[in-house]
């Protein structure tokens, strides 16, 4: 899909004409993940190994909620975000609806860094909604894996995405991706 999208004016970055001309030579390459490294049954970052067991996955959720200072609840949906906090990743879309989302019976765990605007957006919202939104600025591989393992859903609203790895990792950890229909996410 991304290979088709970059042949349009909207996504071609002024190369769309050339890419259309060479469309016979253009092909998309689908990403894959290392299923040995990203294996919730053998991931050292998790306290409770699991593969298809939702009760064991829920234990990781409770551990993550405790770690991040979120209210502990097996039944409250937890949305995970592990991303660069930049326009390309669709955080302008999140900004437009974040307060509305946080009025629902839901929690959000965010790990990432990027534009000051989005870092402040999440920090400010976390102060207004303690126990519902947790933010960790920077990157931490172990925490990223615990967010994938502990979240019920994974938010990936990218404006454009050649293929994407995060949604594949989320699926591997049995978290349902919420993605914008673009590029490889489609």
C-alpha atoms as one frame of an Amber mdcrd trajectory, in Angstrom:
protein
   0.000   0.000   0.000   2.834   2.399   0.839   4.405   1.705  -2.568   1.102
   2.844  -4.120   0.747   5.845  -1.790   4.177   7.300  -2.593   3.137   7.501
  -6.239   0.590  10.177  -5.293   1.222  13.881  -4.864   0.131  13.702  -1.214
   2.790  11.156  -0.215   5.375  11.349  -2.995   7.478  14.205  -1.545   7.912
  15.633  -5.076   9.162  12.260  -6.348   5.680  10.945  -7.214   6.121  11.613
 -10.955   9.371   9.681 -11.082   7.933   6.905  -8.939   4.906   6.605 -11.244
   7.220   6.513 -14.250   9.238   3.711 -12.620   6.205   1.957 -11.066   7.114
  -1.296 -12.814  10.322  -1.379 -10.776   8.664  -0.367  -7.505   7.598  -2.959
  -4.983   6.758  -2.978  -1.310   8.701  -5.027   1.202   6.748  -6.176   4.242
   8.525  -5.928   7.583   8.815  -8.810   9.968   9.842  -9.131  13.592  12.244
 -11.439  15.371   9.760 -13.857  16.910  12.446 -15.329  19.163  13.324 -11.944
  20.671   9.699 -10.817  20.825   8.228 -13.887  22.502   5.990 -13.241  25.502
   6.644 -16.803  26.638  10.403 -16.178  26.964  10.743 -12.406  27.424  12.983
 -11.636  30.416  11.383  -8.178  30.770   8.058  -9.750  31.796   7.251 -11.070
  35.248   4.669 -13.537  33.942   5.396 -15.449  30.727   2.416 -16.169  28.486
   1.553 -16.931  24.925  -2.161 -17.444  24.426  -3.231 -17.240  28.065  -5.293
 -14.112  28.728  -5.286 -14.686  32.523  -1.456 -14.669  32.457  -1.462 -11.593
  30.186  -3.724  -9.848  32.726  -1.106 -10.432  35.427   1.340  -8.465  33.267
  -1.300  -5.757  32.976  -1.649  -5.492  36.760   2.157  -5.394  37.128   2.384
  -2.619  34.518  -0.380  -0.604  36.174   1.456  -0.906  39.497   4.806   0.039
  37.909   3.379   3.144  36.218   1.130   4.298  39.053  -2.095   3.578  37.188
  -5.184   2.406  39.047  -5.064  -1.394  39.191  -7.934  -2.918  37.263  -8.144
  -6.055  35.166 -11.349  -4.880  33.503 -10.444  -1.266  32.612  -9.064  -1.203
  29.049  -5.398  -0.182  28.913  -4.106   1.411  25.707  -0.344   1.265  25.155
   1.774   3.683  23.135   5.472   3.133  22.386   6.529   5.668  19.781   8.398
   8.719  18.681   6.115  11.589  19.653   6.088  13.423  16.312   3.559  14.526
  13.681   4.359  11.598  11.363   3.199   9.198  14.070  -0.228  10.866  14.152
  -0.098  12.554  17.538  -1.884  15.595  16.153  -4.861  13.254  15.733  -4.480
  12.068  19.329  -4.177  15.663  20.551  -7.573  16.463  19.037  -9.355  13.711
  21.022  -7.174  12.975  24.070  -9.403  14.707  26.629 -12.456  13.019  25.159
 -10.757   9.601  25.352  -9.735  10.195  28.958 -13.375  10.875  29.893 -14.032
   7.215  29.096 -13.324   4.281  31.402  -9.864   3.710  29.928  -6.179   4.041
  30.801  -3.239   5.017  28.605   0.445   4.161  29.054   2.830   6.246  26.904
   6.535   5.591  26.365   8.406   7.809  23.945  10.055  11.107  23.203   9.998
  13.621  20.415   8.436  17.013  19.864   8.176  19.107  23.012   4.555  19.855
  22.104   3.518  16.194  22.401   5.683  15.525  25.431   3.906  18.430  27.170
   0.517  17.276  25.902   0.915  13.906  27.591   2.597  15.267  30.735  -0.156
  17.867  31.230  -2.890  15.292  30.630  -1.234  12.883  33.091  -1.319  15.605
  35.772  -5.008  16.219  35.097  -5.836  12.492  35.029  -3.735  10.723  37.689
  -4.228   6.977  37.679  -5.537   7.048  34.104  -2.558   8.254  32.058   1.084
   7.442  32.678   3.947   8.961  30.679   7.594   7.887  30.569   9.663  10.185
  28.347  12.667   8.589  26.704  13.126   4.984  25.725  13.424   1.864  27.830
  13.345  -1.481  26.027  12.158  -3.434  29.066   9.330  -0.985  29.737   8.380
  -1.038  26.040   8.001  -4.816  26.214   5.979  -4.556  29.424   3.668  -2.018
  27.747   3.138  -4.365  24.797   2.494  -7.241  27.207   0.317  -5.315  29.655
  -1.857  -3.331  27.273  -5.164  -4.544  25.919  -4.855  -2.319  22.864  -1.979
  -0.591  21.134  -2.411   2.879  19.584  -0.586   3.604  16.302  -2.298   6.479
  14.447   0.534   7.195  11.987  -0.043   9.763   9.236   2.074   7.563   6.957
   3.890   4.322   7.617   5.935   2.313   5.111   5.259  -0.883   7.040   5.622
  -0.493  10.778   6.964  -2.854  13.394   5.093  -1.755  16.489   1.740  -3.132
  15.387   3.413  -6.478  14.622   5.030  -6.570  18.070   1.680  -5.631  19.654
   0.008  -8.533  17.872   2.765 -10.888  19.021   2.042  -9.800  22.620  -1.732
 -10.214  22.051  -2.536  -6.486  22.169  -5.024  -5.308  19.574  -3.569  -2.572
  17.339  -5.612   0.573  16.799  -4.076   1.929  13.609  -4.841   4.537  11.002
  -5.498   2.926   7.629  -2.333   3.955   5.821   0.686   2.311   4.225   1.758
  -0.908   5.878  -0.795  -0.446   8.645  -3.589  -0.902   6.125
